[in-house]
Every structure is written in C-alpha cells, then in structure tokens.
Tab-separated table of C-alpha atoms and ligand atoms in Angstrom:
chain	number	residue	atom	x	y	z
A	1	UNK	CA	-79.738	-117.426	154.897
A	2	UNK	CA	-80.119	-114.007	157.210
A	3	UNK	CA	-77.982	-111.118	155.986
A	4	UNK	CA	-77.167	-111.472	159.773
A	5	UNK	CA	-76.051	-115.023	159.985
A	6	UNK	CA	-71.955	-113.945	158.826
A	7	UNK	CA	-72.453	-110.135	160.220
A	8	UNK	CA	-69.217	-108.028	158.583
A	9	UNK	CA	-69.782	-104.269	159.731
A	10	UNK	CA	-70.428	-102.254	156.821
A	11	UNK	CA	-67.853	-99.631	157.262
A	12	UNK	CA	-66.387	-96.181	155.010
A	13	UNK	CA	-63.424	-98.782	154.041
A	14	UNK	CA	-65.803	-100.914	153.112
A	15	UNK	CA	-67.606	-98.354	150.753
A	16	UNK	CA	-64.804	-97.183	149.064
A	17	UNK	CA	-63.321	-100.805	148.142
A	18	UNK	CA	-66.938	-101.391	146.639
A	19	UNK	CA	-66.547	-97.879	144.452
A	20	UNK	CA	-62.796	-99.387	143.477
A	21	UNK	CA	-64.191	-102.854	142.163
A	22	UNK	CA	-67.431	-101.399	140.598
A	23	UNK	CA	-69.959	-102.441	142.731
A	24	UNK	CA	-72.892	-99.873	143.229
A	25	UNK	CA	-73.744	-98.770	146.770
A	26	UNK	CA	-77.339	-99.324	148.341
A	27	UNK	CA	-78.695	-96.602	150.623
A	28	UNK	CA	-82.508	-95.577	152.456
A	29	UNK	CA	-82.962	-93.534	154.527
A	30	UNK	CA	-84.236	-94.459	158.442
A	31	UNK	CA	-85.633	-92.594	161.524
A	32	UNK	CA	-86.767	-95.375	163.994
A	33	UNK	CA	-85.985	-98.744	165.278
A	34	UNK	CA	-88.755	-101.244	163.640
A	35	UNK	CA	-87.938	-99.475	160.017
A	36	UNK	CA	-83.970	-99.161	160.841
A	37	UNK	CA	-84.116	-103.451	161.616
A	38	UNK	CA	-85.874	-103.987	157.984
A	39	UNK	CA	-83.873	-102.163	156.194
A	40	UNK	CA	-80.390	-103.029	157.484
A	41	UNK	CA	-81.669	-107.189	157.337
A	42	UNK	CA	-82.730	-106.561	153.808
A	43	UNK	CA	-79.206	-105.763	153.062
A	44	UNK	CA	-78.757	-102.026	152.653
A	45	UNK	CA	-75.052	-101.197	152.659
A	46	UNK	CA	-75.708	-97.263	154.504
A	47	UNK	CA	-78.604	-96.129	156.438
A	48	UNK	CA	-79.195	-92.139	156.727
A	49	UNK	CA	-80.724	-91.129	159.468
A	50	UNK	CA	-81.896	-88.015	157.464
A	51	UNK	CA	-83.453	-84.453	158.845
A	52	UNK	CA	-85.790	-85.999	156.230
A	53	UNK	CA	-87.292	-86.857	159.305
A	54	UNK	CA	-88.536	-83.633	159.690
A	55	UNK	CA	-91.130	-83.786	156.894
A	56	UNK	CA	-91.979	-88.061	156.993
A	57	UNK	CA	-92.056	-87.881	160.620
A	58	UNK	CA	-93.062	-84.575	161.993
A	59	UNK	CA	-95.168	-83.355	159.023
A	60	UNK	CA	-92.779	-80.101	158.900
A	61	UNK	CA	-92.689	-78.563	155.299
A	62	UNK	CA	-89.109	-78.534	154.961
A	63	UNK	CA	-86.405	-79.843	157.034
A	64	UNK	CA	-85.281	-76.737	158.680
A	65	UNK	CA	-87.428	-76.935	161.829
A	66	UNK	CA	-85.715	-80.221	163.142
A	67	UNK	CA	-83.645	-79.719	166.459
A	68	UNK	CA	-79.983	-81.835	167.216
A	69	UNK	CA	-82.388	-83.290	170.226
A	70	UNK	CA	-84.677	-85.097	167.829
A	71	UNK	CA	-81.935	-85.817	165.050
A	72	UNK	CA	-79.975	-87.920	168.009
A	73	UNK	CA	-83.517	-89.573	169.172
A	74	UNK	CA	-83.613	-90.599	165.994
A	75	UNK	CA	-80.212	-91.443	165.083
A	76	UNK	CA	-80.405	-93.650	168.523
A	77	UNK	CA	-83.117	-95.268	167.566
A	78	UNK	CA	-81.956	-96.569	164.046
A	79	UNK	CA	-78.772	-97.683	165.787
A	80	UNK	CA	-80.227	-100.122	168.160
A	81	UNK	CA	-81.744	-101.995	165.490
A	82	UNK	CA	-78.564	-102.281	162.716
A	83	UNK	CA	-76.419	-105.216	162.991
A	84	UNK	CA	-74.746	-104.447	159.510
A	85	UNK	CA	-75.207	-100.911	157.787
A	86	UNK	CA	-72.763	-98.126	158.128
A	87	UNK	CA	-75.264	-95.463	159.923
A	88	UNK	CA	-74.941	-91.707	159.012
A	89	UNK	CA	-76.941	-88.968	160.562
A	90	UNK	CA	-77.375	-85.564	158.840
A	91	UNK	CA	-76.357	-82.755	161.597
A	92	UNK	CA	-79.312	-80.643	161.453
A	93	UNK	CA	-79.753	-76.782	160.055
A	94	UNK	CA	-78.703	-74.250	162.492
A	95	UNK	CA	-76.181	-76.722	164.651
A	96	UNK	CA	-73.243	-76.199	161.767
A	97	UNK	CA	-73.182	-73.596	159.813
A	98	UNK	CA	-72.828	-70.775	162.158
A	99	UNK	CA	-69.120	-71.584	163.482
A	100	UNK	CA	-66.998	-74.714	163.242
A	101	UNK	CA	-67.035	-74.797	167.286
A	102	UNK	CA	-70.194	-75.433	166.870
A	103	UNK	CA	-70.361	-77.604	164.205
A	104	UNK	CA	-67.668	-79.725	166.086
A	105	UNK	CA	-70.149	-79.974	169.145
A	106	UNK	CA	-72.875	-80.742	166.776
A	107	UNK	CA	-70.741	-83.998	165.687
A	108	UNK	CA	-69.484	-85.247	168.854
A	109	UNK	CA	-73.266	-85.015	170.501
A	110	UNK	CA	-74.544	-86.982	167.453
A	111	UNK	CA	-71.404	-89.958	167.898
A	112	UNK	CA	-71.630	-90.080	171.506
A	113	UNK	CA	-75.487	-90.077	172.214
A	114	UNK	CA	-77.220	-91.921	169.493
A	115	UNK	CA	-74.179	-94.362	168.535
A	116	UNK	CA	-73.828	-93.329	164.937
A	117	UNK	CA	-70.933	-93.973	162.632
A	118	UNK	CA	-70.599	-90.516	160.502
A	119	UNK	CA	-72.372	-87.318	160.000
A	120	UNK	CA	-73.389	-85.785	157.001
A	121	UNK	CA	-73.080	-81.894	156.678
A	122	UNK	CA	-74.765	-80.138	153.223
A	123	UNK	CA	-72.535	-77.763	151.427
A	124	UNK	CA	-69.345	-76.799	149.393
A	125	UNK	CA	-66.608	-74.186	149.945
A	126	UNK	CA	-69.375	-71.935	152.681
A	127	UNK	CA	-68.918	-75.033	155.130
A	128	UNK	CA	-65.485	-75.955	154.457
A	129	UNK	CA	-63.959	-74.592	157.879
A	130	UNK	CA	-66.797	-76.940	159.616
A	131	UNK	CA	-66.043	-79.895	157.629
A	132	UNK	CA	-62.078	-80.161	158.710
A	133	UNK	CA	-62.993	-79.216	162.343
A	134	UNK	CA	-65.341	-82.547	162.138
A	135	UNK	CA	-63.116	-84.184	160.443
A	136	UNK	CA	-60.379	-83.816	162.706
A	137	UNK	CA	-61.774	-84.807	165.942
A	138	UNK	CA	-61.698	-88.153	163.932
A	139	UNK	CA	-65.654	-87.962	162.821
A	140	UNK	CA	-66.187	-89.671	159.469
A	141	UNK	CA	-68.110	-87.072	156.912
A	142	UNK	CA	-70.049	-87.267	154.140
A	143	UNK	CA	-70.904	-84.052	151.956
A	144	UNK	CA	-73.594	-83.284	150.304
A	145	UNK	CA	-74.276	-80.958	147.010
A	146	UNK	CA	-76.379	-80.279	144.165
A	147	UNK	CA	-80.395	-79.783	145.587
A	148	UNK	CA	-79.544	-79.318	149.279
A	149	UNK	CA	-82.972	-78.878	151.201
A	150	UNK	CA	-81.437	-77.070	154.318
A	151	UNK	CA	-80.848	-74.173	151.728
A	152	UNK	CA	-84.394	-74.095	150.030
A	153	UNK	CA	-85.413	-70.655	150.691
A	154	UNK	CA	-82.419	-69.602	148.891
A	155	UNK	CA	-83.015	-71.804	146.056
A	156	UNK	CA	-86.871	-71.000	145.991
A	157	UNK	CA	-87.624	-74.440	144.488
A	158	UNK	CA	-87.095	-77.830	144.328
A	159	UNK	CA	-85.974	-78.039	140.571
A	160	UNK	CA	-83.021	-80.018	139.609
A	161	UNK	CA	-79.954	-77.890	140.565
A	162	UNK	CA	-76.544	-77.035	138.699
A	163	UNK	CA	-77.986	-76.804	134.796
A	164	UNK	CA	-75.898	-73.671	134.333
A	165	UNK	CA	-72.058	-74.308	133.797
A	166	UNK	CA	-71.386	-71.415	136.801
A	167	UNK	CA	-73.432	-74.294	138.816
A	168	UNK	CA	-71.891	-77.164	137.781
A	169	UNK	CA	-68.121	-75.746	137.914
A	170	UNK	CA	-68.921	-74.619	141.438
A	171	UNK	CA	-70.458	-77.689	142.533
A	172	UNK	CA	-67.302	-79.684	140.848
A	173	UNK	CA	-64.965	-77.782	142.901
A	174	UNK	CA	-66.899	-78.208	145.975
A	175	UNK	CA	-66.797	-82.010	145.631
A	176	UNK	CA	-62.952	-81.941	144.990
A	177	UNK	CA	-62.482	-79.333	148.115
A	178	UNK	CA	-64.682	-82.217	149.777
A	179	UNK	CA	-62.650	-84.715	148.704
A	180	UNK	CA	-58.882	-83.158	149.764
A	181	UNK	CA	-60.362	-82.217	153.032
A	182	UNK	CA	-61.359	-86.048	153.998
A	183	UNK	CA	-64.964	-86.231	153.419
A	184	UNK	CA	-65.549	-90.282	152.923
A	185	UNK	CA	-68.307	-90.274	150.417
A	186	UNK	CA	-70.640	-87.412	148.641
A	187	UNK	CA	-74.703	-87.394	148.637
A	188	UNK	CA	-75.809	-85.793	145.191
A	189	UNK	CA	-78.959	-84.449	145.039
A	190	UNK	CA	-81.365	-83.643	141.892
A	191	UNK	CA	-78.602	-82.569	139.178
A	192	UNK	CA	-78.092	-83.572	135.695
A	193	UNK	CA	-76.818	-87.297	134.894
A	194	UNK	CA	-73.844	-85.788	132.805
A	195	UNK	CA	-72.858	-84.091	135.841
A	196	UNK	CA	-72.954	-86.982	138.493
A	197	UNK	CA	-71.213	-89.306	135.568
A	198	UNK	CA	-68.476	-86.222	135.453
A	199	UNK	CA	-68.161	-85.868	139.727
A	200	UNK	CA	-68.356	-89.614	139.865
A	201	UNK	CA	-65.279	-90.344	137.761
A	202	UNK	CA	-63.269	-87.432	138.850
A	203	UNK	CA	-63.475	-88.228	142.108
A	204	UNK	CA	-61.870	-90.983	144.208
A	205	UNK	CA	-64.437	-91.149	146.658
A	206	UNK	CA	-67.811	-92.735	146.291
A	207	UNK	CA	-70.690	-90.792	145.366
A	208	UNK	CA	-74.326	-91.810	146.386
A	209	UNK	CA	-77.326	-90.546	144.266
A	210	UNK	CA	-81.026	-89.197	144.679
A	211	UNK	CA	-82.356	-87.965	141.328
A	212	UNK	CA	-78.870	-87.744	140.114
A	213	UNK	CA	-78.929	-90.564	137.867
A	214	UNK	CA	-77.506	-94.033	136.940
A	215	UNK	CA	-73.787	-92.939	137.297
A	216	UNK	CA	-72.917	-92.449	140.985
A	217	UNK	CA	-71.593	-94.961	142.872
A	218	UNK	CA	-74.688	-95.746	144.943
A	219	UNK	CA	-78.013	-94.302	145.071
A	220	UNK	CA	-80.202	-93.369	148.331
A	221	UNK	CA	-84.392	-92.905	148.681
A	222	UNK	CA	-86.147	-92.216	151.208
A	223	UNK	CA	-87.562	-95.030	152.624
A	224	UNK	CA	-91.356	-94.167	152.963
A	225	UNK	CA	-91.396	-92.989	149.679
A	226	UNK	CA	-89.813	-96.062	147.618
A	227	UNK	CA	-92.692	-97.821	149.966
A	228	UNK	CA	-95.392	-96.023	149.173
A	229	UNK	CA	-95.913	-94.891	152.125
A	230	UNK	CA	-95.868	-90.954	151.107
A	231	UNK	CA	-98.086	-90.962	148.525
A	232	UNK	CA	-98.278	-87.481	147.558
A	233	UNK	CA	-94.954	-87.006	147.226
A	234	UNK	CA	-93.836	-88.172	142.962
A	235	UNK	CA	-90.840	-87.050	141.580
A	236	UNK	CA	-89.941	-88.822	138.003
A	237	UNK	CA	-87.067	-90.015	139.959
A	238	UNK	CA	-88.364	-92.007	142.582
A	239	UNK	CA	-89.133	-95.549	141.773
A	240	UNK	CA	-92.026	-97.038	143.923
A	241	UNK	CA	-91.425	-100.847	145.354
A	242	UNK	CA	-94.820	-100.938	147.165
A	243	UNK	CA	-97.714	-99.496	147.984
A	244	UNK	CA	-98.052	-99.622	151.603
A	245	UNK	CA	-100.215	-96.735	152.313
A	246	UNK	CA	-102.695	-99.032	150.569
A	247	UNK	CA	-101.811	-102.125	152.310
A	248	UNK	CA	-102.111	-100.493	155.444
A	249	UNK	CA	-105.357	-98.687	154.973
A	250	UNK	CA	-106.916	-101.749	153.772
A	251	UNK	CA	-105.246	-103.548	157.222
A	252	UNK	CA	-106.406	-100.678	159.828
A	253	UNK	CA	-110.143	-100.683	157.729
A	254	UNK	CA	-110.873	-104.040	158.406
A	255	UNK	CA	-109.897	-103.928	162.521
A	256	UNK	CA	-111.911	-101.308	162.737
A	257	UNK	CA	-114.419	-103.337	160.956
A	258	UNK	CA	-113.760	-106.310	162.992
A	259	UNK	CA	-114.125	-104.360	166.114
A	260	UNK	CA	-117.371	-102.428	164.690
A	261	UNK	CA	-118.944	-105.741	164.253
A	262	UNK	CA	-117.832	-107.241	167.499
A	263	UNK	CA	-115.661	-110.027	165.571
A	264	UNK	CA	-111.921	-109.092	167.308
A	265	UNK	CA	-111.287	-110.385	169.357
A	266	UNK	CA	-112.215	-113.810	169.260
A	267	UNK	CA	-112.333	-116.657	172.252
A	268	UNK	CA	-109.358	-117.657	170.763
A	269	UNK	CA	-107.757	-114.512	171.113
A	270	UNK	CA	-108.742	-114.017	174.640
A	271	UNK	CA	-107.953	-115.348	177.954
B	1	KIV	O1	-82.454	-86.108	154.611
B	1	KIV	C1	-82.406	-86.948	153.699
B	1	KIV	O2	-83.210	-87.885	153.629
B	1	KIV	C2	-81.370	-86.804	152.683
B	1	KIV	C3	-81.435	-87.722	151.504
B	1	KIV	C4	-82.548	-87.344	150.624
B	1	KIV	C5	-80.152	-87.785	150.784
B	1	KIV	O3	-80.515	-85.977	152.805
C-alpha cells in the first residue's frame, strides 16, 4: 500500500506526539520536485529544504552564498511534490540575522511564495529577538545549534562542536531559550552523544540529529549523501544507503555507448 493511499498531513503536532510516545523522527533533506516526491512517498516524517542546497546544488563551498530567491525556488519546488511531510526551509544567511524586521520578511516571503510549513533559523541567544518576531506572526520555527554552517568562518572548521563545558552550557541554554520562546523542534548538529542525550531529555520539544548521535528524537541527512550521490563528502557519521553516483555513471556510460554505436534508438523506439 502507497504511503499516499490514507494521506494524514505530517504536522509540528504531529512531531511532538511522536517525541511524547517514543517514536523517533525521520528527516532528509530536499531541494527539487522529482527528489522532494521520493522522499516524502518513502515515508519521511520532515523534509528540509536546506541552504544545503548551496553546496549539492550550486557547487558553492559553504552555504553562505545562497540568496532568499533561490531558497524559495527551491522550497517551491519540494512543495509541489509532498503529499505527506511537514516541509521546513532554512531562511538563508544574511536575510535574518541583521534585524528581526528583516528576519520577519525573510519568513513571510518563504510561507507565502514557495508554500512551506516552517522555517528554520541557526542560532541561540544572538538570534533570539528574530526568533519571537517569526514566531509571532504565527510562523512555526525550528532552531538549530551545535555545528551551524552559516557561522563557519567563525568556527574555522567543521569539527564536532560544544566539547568544552563553556560550549555545552551555552548551547543548553540556547535550546531552553529556544524552547520558552516557541521554537517547535531543534536541529543538532555534530556535538557529543552525551550532550544530545542531555538536550534531548531536558527538553520538551523534539530534537532532530545530524552527527549528534542515537539520542535525539529524530535524525536528518542530507539526501545526496545517504545516496551516494556526493561521494567525496565521508563523515564517520553518515551512513550510506546506496551508491548512486555509481549507478548512474554506469546508466549515462552505456547511452552514450548506445548512441556511439548507433544502437539508441531502436525502430521500436521510433516513430
Ligand atoms: O542545510 C541543511 O541541510 C541542514 C541539515 C544538515 C540539518 O541544515
């Protein structure tokens, strides 16, 4: 039976009833239509539209170079294609840190052009004036701490974050401030498993993983690396479910073989 045949909208009610009765969240990331209809059909309980997008998709370096313009095509895309998944969209660097006017504009572009259902802003305490301006135009948000790649020239690496207790205290305060402000759920990126197990159960909302271990309340990849897909890219904690860089090579070698040799297309495949 389709995931699609008895369609109940994943929604942030949803999520937290799943963190109250123990069950573990499922979330990829997704920046176009064909990948956004796999993913939500397979069953994934929350697609993120990520600025991810700006190194799988544009071939940036880091996600700081990716505009609100191309987050929303994006985020439009995906939306079109998900019948069940709760869809968040990170607001990009530069459109909400600056001012909470802004941030606030930021939002209400992202809801009202591409569809989405919440926005996802990285930060603690800095971002806090932002996050309750969202928040109260009635904008579902989820925060994000630990390793937060909008802020990676200030980190100067991508090593796991909030080993040091100053860290870890600060990052346990941001995800209670988080918390009492509204946020509906908590991305936690790259920090120790004691720490996620410690955030998890102190907080009533549910937390989603990457590299954060088996004790948040969901966990999230990025979708064209769990394929295979990015091959380059091989962090110890990404598990790999395919290998579809090789499935594809193979693929677009033989067409071009097939062509080469005159063998595509055939009489049957003509008119
Ligand atoms: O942009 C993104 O894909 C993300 C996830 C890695 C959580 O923020």
């Amino acid at each position: 039976m389709s995931v699609h045949s008895e369609i109940k909208r994943v929604t942030t009610h949803i999520l937290q009833e799943m963190k109250n009765r123990g069950e573990k969240i499922s979330c990829l990331t997704a920046y176009d239509f064909s990948m956004g209809r796999i993913v939500d059909a397979a069953g994934v309980d929350l697609i993120l539209v990520g600025d991810s997008a700006s190194n799988v998709m544009a071939g940036h370096e880091t996600t700081l170079p990716i505009t609100l313009d191309q987050m929303i095509y994006h985020a439009s895309s995906v939306v079109k294609a998900v019948k069940r998944a709760l869809v968040v969209v990170d607001i990009p660097f530069g459109s909400y840190q600056g001012d909470s006017t802004e941030a606030l504009r930021s939002a209400i572009r992202i809801m009202k052009e591409s569809g989405a259902h919440a926005v996802k802003m990285e930060g603690g305490s800095e971002i806090k004036e932002s996050v309750v301006r969202v928040l109260s135009a009635g904008i579902p948000v989820m925060g994000h701490l630990g390793l937060t790649p909008q802020s990676i020239y200030k980190f100067g690496t991508y090593s796991v974050r909030a080993k040091e207790d100053v860290e870890a205290q600060k990052l346990i305060e941001d995800a209670l401030m988080l918390q009492e402000c509204g946020a509906f759920g908590l991305v936690l990126e790259k920090i120790p498993s004691t720490l996620t197990k410690k955030v998890s159960e102190s907080l009533k909302i549910p937390t989603v993983g990457i590299g954060a271990g088996p004790d948040a309340d969901g966990q999230i990849l990025v979708v064209h690396d769990m394929l295979g897909i990015n091959k380059e890219f091989k962090p110890r904690f990404l598990r790999r479910y395919a290998d579809l860089d090789s499935i594809m090579h193979d693929a677009i070698a033989n067409y071009v073989k097939d062509v080469k040799g005159k063998d595509f297309p055939n009489e049957k495949e003509s008119y």
